[in-house]
Amino acid sequence: MGPLTEKIRVEGVSSLSQSISPSMGELASQKHVQFIVSVEKKKDSFESVVMEHIRMNGAYWGLTALDLLGKLHVVDVEEVVSWVLQCQDDSGGFGGNIGHDPHLLYTLSAVQVLALFDKLDVLDIEKVASYVAGLQNEDGSFSGDMWGEIDTRFSYIAISCLSLLHRLDKINVEKAVNYILSCKNHDGGFGCTPGAESHAGQIFCCVGALAITGSLHHIDKDLLGWWLCERQDNKTGGLNGRPEKLPDVCYSWWALSSLIMIDRVHWINKDKLIKFILDCQDIEKGGISDRPDDAVDVYHTYFGVAGLSLLEYPGLKAIDPAYALPVDVVDRIILDR
């Protein structure tokens, strides 16, 4: 697993060695830090209220963006860790906020947040791992929670989470991989279930899970790479999630990370994508939006910064394309065990 992760990084960055053009503009890093910190302080705002049920995901987005920007130290570690633990259910899983039902989506975010702070030791690892493993179905798929929805997102989440906890042996990895492969389409992409439409978000989940389990050889990299590079809009340089859709900053992560993992990132125009992301910034108040001049939010701010990190934008920490965590965090947990 360690050598594979390292191989993905080496292959992926080999085509990104060109310098950043000064004509693209600059990342308003400090403004983005201020924006992320301000979101947490505005707990009575409309944005905060409508995100209450996914606050754990929001914490992961905001804190990881801060870490990539080199500013994770501005938050109170103990306060964050205490809140995360209060979101844990008796089942071992985590909810999106205190008192909310547990779900794989929030469980991975909780593990990722604790990983950022090197605080995984506060967890009852076996309890969390048992919750995740208990959601694997007979066909190898995973349900998101006790209500049974199945999606390849949950396959990725389970595999990533258990890998970070060093408990992949608690699931049937072969069945999990075979289920993911059953969701592969004729265009080389992957859907949420067998026969479902290819989508860049689902492709990241499937490619990421296959990367973590050492199964990338099952992918037709040229076919998938072509589908992914076709997501780049010729006019704006941004990436979309599927054919005939508008470009969106978040796919600067979902599509780009997959291209890096399969070593086909040189098939897109890096400079145009960087410019698109930078054009989506709010230079005055901070934050990044889905498209230029739209309202900013933490989700797109994180994925914009993460995309720039993948593109080796100056001043940002490197991010791992499979685990969606800073490389130094992954190295500490996965490679240095």
Short mmCIF file of C-alpha atoms in Angstrom, two decimals:
data_model
loop_
_atom_site.label_atom_id
_atom_site.label_comp_id
_atom_site.label_asym_id
_atom_site.label_seq_id
_atom_site.Cartn_x
_atom_site.Cartn_y
_atom_site.Cartn_z
CA MET A 1 0.00 0.00 0.00
CA GLY A 2 2.79 2.42 0.91
CA PRO A 3 4.81 1.97 -2.30
CA LEU A 4 1.61 2.23 -4.37
CA THR A 5 0.66 5.54 -2.79
CA GLU A 6 4.16 6.85 -3.46
CA LYS A 7 4.03 5.60 -7.08
CA ILE A 8 0.75 7.45 -7.67
CA ARG A 9 2.34 10.68 -6.50
CA VAL A 10 5.49 10.28 -8.55
CA GLU A 11 3.61 9.44 -11.75
CA GLY A 12 1.02 12.13 -11.19
CA VAL A 13 3.34 15.04 -10.57
CA SER A 14 5.81 14.16 -13.31
CA SER A 15 3.75 16.09 -15.86
CA LEU A 16 3.18 19.09 -13.60
CA SER A 17 6.69 20.43 -13.41
CA GLN A 18 6.06 23.45 -15.58
CA SER A 19 6.12 26.82 -13.81
CA ILE A 20 3.02 28.82 -12.94
CA SER A 21 2.43 31.71 -15.32
CA PRO A 22 2.36 35.12 -13.56
CA SER A 23 -0.55 36.16 -15.79
CA MET A 24 -2.92 33.79 -14.01
CA GLY A 25 -3.33 35.91 -10.91
CA GLU A 26 -2.64 34.97 -7.32
CA LEU A 27 -4.33 32.89 -4.67
CA ALA A 28 -5.75 35.17 -1.96
CA SER A 29 -4.58 32.77 0.75
CA GLN A 30 -4.99 34.99 3.79
CA LYS A 31 -8.48 36.06 2.70
CA HIS A 32 -9.47 32.41 2.34
CA VAL A 33 -8.14 31.62 5.82
CA GLN A 34 -10.20 34.49 7.25
CA PHE A 35 -13.28 33.29 5.36
CA ILE A 36 -12.99 29.72 6.62
CA VAL A 37 -12.49 30.83 10.22
CA SER A 38 -15.41 33.28 9.98
CA VAL A 39 -17.81 30.54 8.82
CA GLU A 40 -17.38 28.70 12.12
CA LYS A 41 -18.04 31.86 14.11
CA LYS A 42 -21.32 32.66 12.33
CA LYS A 43 -23.35 29.82 13.86
CA ASP A 44 -26.64 31.72 13.55
CA SER A 45 -26.20 32.60 9.89
CA PHE A 46 -28.40 31.11 7.17
CA GLU A 47 -25.45 29.22 5.72
CA SER A 48 -24.61 27.69 9.09
CA VAL A 49 -28.19 26.64 9.80
CA VAL A 50 -28.70 24.90 6.44
CA MET A 51 -25.37 23.07 6.90
CA GLU A 52 -26.07 21.96 10.47
CA HIS A 53 -26.70 18.34 9.48
CA ILE A 54 -23.38 18.07 7.57
CA ARG A 55 -21.20 20.09 9.92
CA MET A 56 -18.74 17.19 10.22
CA ASN A 57 -18.14 17.32 6.48
CA GLY A 58 -17.82 21.10 6.69
CA ALA A 59 -15.22 20.72 9.42
CA TYR A 60 -13.20 18.39 7.20
CA TRP A 61 -13.43 20.76 4.21
CA GLY A 62 -12.48 23.85 6.18
CA LEU A 63 -9.74 22.31 8.31
CA THR A 64 -8.08 20.50 5.41
CA ALA A 65 -8.09 23.71 3.39
CA LEU A 66 -6.46 25.50 6.33
CA ASP A 67 -3.81 22.78 6.55
CA LEU A 68 -3.06 22.99 2.81
CA LEU A 69 -2.70 26.76 3.27
CA GLY A 70 -0.32 26.15 6.19
CA LYS A 71 -2.68 27.70 8.74
CA LEU A 72 -4.14 24.79 10.70
CA HIS A 73 -2.61 26.26 13.86
CA VAL A 74 -5.23 29.05 13.93
CA VAL A 75 -7.88 26.66 15.32
CA ASP A 76 -8.24 25.29 18.85
CA VAL A 77 -7.29 21.62 18.53
CA GLU A 78 -8.82 20.46 21.80
CA GLU A 79 -12.10 22.21 21.06
CA VAL A 80 -12.36 20.54 17.67
CA VAL A 81 -11.42 17.09 18.97
CA SER A 82 -13.93 17.39 21.82
CA TRP A 83 -16.72 18.31 19.41
CA VAL A 84 -15.86 15.46 17.04
CA LEU A 85 -16.06 12.92 19.86
CA GLN A 86 -19.44 14.30 20.94
CA CYS A 87 -20.73 13.41 17.47
CA GLN A 88 -19.95 9.72 17.91
CA ASP A 89 -22.85 7.32 18.27
CA ASP A 90 -22.89 4.27 20.55
CA SER A 91 -22.59 2.16 17.38
CA GLY A 92 -19.11 3.54 16.80
CA GLY A 93 -20.12 5.63 13.79
CA PHE A 94 -20.28 9.42 13.66
CA GLY A 95 -23.13 11.78 12.87
CA GLY A 96 -22.99 15.05 10.97
CA ASN A 97 -23.39 16.94 14.24
CA ILE A 98 -24.03 16.29 17.91
CA GLY A 99 -27.12 14.11 18.37
CA HIS A 100 -27.43 13.23 14.67
CA ASP A 101 -27.65 9.69 13.32
CA PRO A 102 -24.39 7.98 12.32
CA HIS A 103 -23.45 7.54 8.67
CA LEU A 104 -20.34 6.49 6.76
CA LEU A 105 -20.13 9.97 5.20
CA TYR A 106 -19.59 11.62 8.56
CA THR A 107 -17.53 8.79 10.01
CA LEU A 108 -14.80 9.23 7.39
CA SER A 109 -14.83 13.00 7.87
CA ALA A 110 -14.42 12.52 11.63
CA VAL A 111 -11.47 10.19 11.10
CA GLN A 112 -9.93 12.61 8.61
CA VAL A 113 -10.28 15.57 10.99
CA LEU A 114 -8.64 13.62 13.81
CA ALA A 115 -5.92 12.50 11.39
CA LEU A 116 -5.13 16.13 10.55
CA PHE A 117 -4.37 16.78 14.22
CA ASP A 118 -2.60 13.43 14.77
CA LYS A 119 -5.33 12.53 17.26
CA LEU A 120 -6.53 9.14 16.01
CA ASP A 121 -5.41 7.69 19.34
CA VAL A 122 -8.45 9.24 21.05
CA LEU A 123 -10.64 6.75 19.18
CA ASP A 124 -11.68 3.25 20.10
CA ILE A 125 -10.32 2.04 16.76
CA GLU A 126 -11.96 -1.38 16.92
CA LYS A 127 -15.37 0.13 17.63
CA VAL A 128 -15.20 2.52 14.68
CA ALA A 129 -13.79 -0.15 12.38
CA SER A 130 -16.52 -2.61 13.37
CA TYR A 131 -19.19 -0.03 12.57
CA VAL A 132 -17.74 0.53 9.10
CA ALA A 133 -17.12 -3.15 8.39
CA GLY A 134 -20.63 -4.03 9.55
CA LEU A 135 -22.07 -2.04 6.64
CA GLN A 136 -20.54 -4.27 3.97
CA ASN A 137 -23.12 -6.30 2.07
CA GLU A 138 -22.83 -9.84 0.74
CA ASP A 139 -22.08 -8.63 -2.81
CA GLY A 140 -19.16 -6.51 -1.54
CA SER A 141 -20.99 -3.17 -1.70
CA PHE A 142 -21.48 -0.91 1.32
CA SER A 143 -24.59 0.69 2.74
CA GLY A 144 -24.23 4.25 3.98
CA ASP A 145 -26.04 3.54 7.22
CA MET A 146 -28.60 1.26 8.80
CA TRP A 147 -31.24 2.25 6.22
CA GLY A 148 -29.39 0.48 3.43
CA GLU A 149 -28.70 2.97 0.62
CA ILE A 150 -25.91 1.56 -1.59
CA ASP A 151 -23.48 3.77 -3.51
CA THR A 152 -19.85 3.50 -4.64
CA ARG A 153 -19.22 6.60 -2.54
CA PHE A 154 -19.70 4.38 0.47
CA SER A 155 -17.29 1.79 -0.91
CA TYR A 156 -14.58 4.43 -1.12
CA ILE A 157 -15.42 5.84 2.29
CA ALA A 158 -15.27 2.44 3.98
CA ILE A 159 -11.98 1.49 2.30
CA SER A 160 -10.34 4.87 2.96
CA CYS A 161 -11.52 4.98 6.55
CA LEU A 162 -10.41 1.44 7.37
CA SER A 163 -7.08 1.99 5.65
CA LEU A 164 -6.43 5.08 7.79
CA LEU A 165 -7.31 3.00 10.85
CA HIS A 166 -5.16 0.05 9.65
CA ARG A 167 -8.19 -2.23 9.73
CA LEU A 168 -8.78 -3.18 6.08
CA ASP A 169 -8.57 -6.80 7.20
CA LYS A 170 -12.02 -6.42 8.78
CA ILE A 171 -13.74 -6.44 5.37
CA ASN A 172 -13.69 -8.65 2.30
CA VAL A 173 -11.48 -6.47 0.12
CA GLU A 174 -11.74 -8.77 -2.91
CA LYS A 175 -15.54 -8.55 -2.89
CA ALA A 176 -15.39 -4.79 -2.36
CA VAL A 177 -13.11 -4.41 -5.39
CA ASN A 178 -15.27 -6.69 -7.53
CA TYR A 179 -18.38 -4.68 -6.67
CA ILE A 180 -16.64 -1.46 -7.70
CA LEU A 181 -15.57 -3.06 -10.97
CA SER A 182 -19.18 -4.09 -11.61
CA CYS A 183 -20.00 -0.37 -11.68
CA LYS A 184 -17.55 0.31 -14.53
CA ASN A 185 -19.18 1.51 -17.77
CA HIS A 186 -18.37 1.12 -21.47
CA ASP A 187 -16.97 4.68 -21.53
CA GLY A 188 -14.36 3.74 -18.93
CA GLY A 189 -16.06 5.64 -16.11
CA PHE A 190 -17.92 4.49 -13.03
CA GLY A 191 -21.40 5.10 -11.64
CA CYS A 192 -22.95 4.92 -8.19
CA THR A 193 -24.34 1.41 -8.82
CA PRO A 194 -24.04 -1.12 -11.69
CA GLY A 195 -25.41 0.43 -14.89
CA ALA A 196 -25.58 3.96 -13.49
CA GLU A 197 -24.24 6.93 -15.46
CA SER A 198 -20.54 7.74 -15.26
CA HIS A 199 -19.87 10.77 -13.08
CA ALA A 200 -16.58 12.41 -12.10
CA GLY A 201 -17.42 12.27 -8.39
CA GLN A 202 -18.18 8.55 -8.53
CA ILE A 203 -15.07 7.99 -10.64
CA PHE A 204 -12.90 9.55 -7.93
CA CYS A 205 -14.49 7.27 -5.35
CA CYS A 206 -13.93 4.15 -7.45
CA VAL A 207 -10.43 5.05 -8.62
CA GLY A 208 -9.45 6.14 -5.11
CA ALA A 209 -10.70 2.88 -3.61
CA LEU A 210 -8.90 0.86 -6.28
CA ALA A 211 -5.70 2.86 -5.66
CA ILE A 212 -5.81 2.25 -1.92
CA THR A 213 -6.37 -1.48 -2.42
CA GLY A 214 -3.67 -1.82 -5.07
CA SER A 215 -6.18 -2.56 -7.83
CA LEU A 216 -5.59 0.19 -10.39
CA HIS A 217 -4.53 -2.42 -12.96
CA HIS A 218 -8.23 -3.21 -13.47
CA ILE A 219 -8.79 0.22 -15.06
CA ASP A 220 -8.50 0.98 -18.78
CA LYS A 221 -6.46 4.12 -18.11
CA ASP A 222 -6.53 5.46 -21.65
CA LEU A 223 -10.28 5.06 -21.99
CA LEU A 224 -11.01 6.58 -18.58
CA GLY A 225 -8.38 9.27 -19.08
CA TRP A 226 -10.05 10.32 -22.33
CA TRP A 227 -13.47 10.56 -20.64
CA LEU A 228 -11.99 12.64 -17.82
CA CYS A 229 -9.96 15.00 -20.01
CA GLU A 230 -13.11 15.62 -22.07
CA ARG A 231 -14.54 17.22 -18.93
CA GLN A 232 -12.39 20.33 -19.50
CA ASP A 233 -14.31 23.24 -20.99
CA ASN A 234 -12.36 24.74 -23.89
CA LYS A 235 -13.56 28.27 -23.17
CA THR A 236 -13.12 28.60 -19.39
CA GLY A 237 -10.62 25.83 -18.67
CA GLY A 238 -12.81 24.52 -15.85
CA LEU A 239 -13.84 20.89 -15.45
CA ASN A 240 -17.39 19.54 -15.32
CA GLY A 241 -18.70 16.32 -13.80
CA ARG A 242 -20.31 14.77 -16.87
CA PRO A 243 -21.09 15.65 -20.51
CA GLU A 244 -23.10 18.80 -21.28
CA LYS A 245 -22.78 20.23 -17.76
CA LEU A 246 -21.28 23.56 -16.70
CA PRO A 247 -17.74 23.60 -15.29
CA ASP A 248 -17.52 23.65 -11.50
CA VAL A 249 -14.52 24.25 -9.24
CA CYS A 250 -15.22 21.09 -7.23
CA TYR A 251 -14.30 18.95 -10.23
CA SER A 252 -10.84 20.46 -10.01
CA TRP A 253 -10.60 17.80 -7.32
CA TRP A 254 -12.95 15.00 -8.39
CA ALA A 255 -11.72 14.72 -11.98
CA LEU A 256 -8.15 15.95 -11.54
CA SER A 257 -7.27 13.57 -8.70
CA SER A 258 -8.44 10.63 -10.81
CA LEU A 259 -6.34 11.79 -13.76
CA ILE A 260 -3.31 11.93 -11.47
CA MET A 261 -3.96 8.47 -10.04
CA ILE A 262 -4.10 6.95 -13.54
CA ASP A 263 -1.20 9.10 -14.80
CA ARG A 264 -3.16 10.94 -17.50
CA VAL A 265 -3.13 14.46 -16.02
CA HIS A 266 -0.95 15.69 -18.90
CA TRP A 267 -4.00 15.31 -21.14
CA ILE A 268 -5.58 18.52 -19.79
CA ASN A 269 -4.50 22.16 -19.95
CA LYS A 270 -3.09 22.88 -16.51
CA ASP A 271 -2.72 26.64 -16.98
CA LYS A 272 -6.34 27.13 -18.05
CA LEU A 273 -7.61 25.12 -15.07
CA ILE A 274 -5.51 27.14 -12.62
CA LYS A 275 -6.86 30.36 -14.09
CA PHE A 276 -10.44 29.09 -13.82
CA ILE A 277 -10.01 28.28 -10.12
CA LEU A 278 -8.38 31.63 -9.39
CA ASP A 279 -11.16 33.44 -11.28
CA CYS A 280 -13.68 31.88 -8.87
CA GLN A 281 -12.16 33.60 -5.82
CA ASP A 282 -13.78 36.41 -3.88
CA ILE A 283 -10.68 38.58 -3.66
CA GLU A 284 -12.23 41.01 -1.16
CA LYS A 285 -13.95 38.73 1.37
CA GLY A 286 -12.26 35.40 0.69
CA GLY A 287 -13.68 32.05 -0.33
CA ILE A 288 -14.06 30.28 -3.67
CA SER A 289 -17.28 29.66 -5.60
CA ASP A 290 -18.37 27.03 -8.12
CA ARG A 291 -18.03 29.47 -11.02
CA PRO A 292 -16.81 33.07 -11.37
CA ASP A 293 -18.98 35.67 -9.60
CA ASP A 294 -21.18 33.11 -7.79
CA ALA A 295 -21.54 32.97 -3.98
CA VAL A 296 -18.60 31.38 -2.18
CA ASP A 297 -18.84 28.49 0.30
CA VAL A 298 -16.53 26.25 2.31
CA TYR A 299 -17.09 23.24 0.04
CA HIS A 300 -15.83 24.96 -3.10
CA THR A 301 -13.13 26.79 -1.18
CA TYR A 302 -11.68 23.47 -0.06
CA PHE A 303 -11.91 21.79 -3.45
CA GLY A 304 -10.50 24.85 -5.19
CA VAL A 305 -7.49 24.90 -2.86
CA ALA A 306 -7.16 21.11 -3.14
CA GLY A 307 -7.21 21.34 -6.93
CA LEU A 308 -4.50 23.99 -6.88
CA SER A 309 -2.48 21.76 -4.55
CA LEU A 310 -2.76 18.89 -7.04
CA LEU A 311 -1.56 21.34 -9.70
CA GLU A 312 1.45 22.21 -7.52
CA TYR A 313 0.45 25.83 -7.07
CA PRO A 314 3.20 27.66 -5.11
CA GLY A 315 2.78 28.04 -1.35
CA LEU A 316 0.40 25.11 -0.84
CA LYS A 317 1.12 21.83 0.90
CA ALA A 318 0.86 18.74 -1.28
CA ILE A 319 -2.33 16.67 -1.08
CA ASP A 320 -2.62 12.92 -1.59
CA PRO A 321 -4.92 12.20 -4.58
CA ALA A 322 -6.33 8.98 -3.12
CA TYR A 323 -6.84 9.87 0.55
CA ALA A 324 -7.77 13.56 0.06
CA LEU A 325 -5.53 14.52 2.96
CA PRO A 326 -2.21 16.40 3.02
CA VAL A 327 0.67 14.16 1.98
CA ASP A 328 2.49 14.64 5.29
CA VAL A 329 -0.60 13.44 7.16
CA VAL A 330 -0.90 10.33 4.98
CA ASP A 331 2.81 9.64 5.29
CA ARG A 332 2.57 9.82 9.06
CA ILE A 333 -0.36 7.43 9.20
CA ILE A 334 0.14 5.05 6.28
CA LEU A 335 3.77 5.07 5.21
CA ASP A 336 5.50 5.49 8.55
CA ARG A 337 3.70 2.77 10.49
#
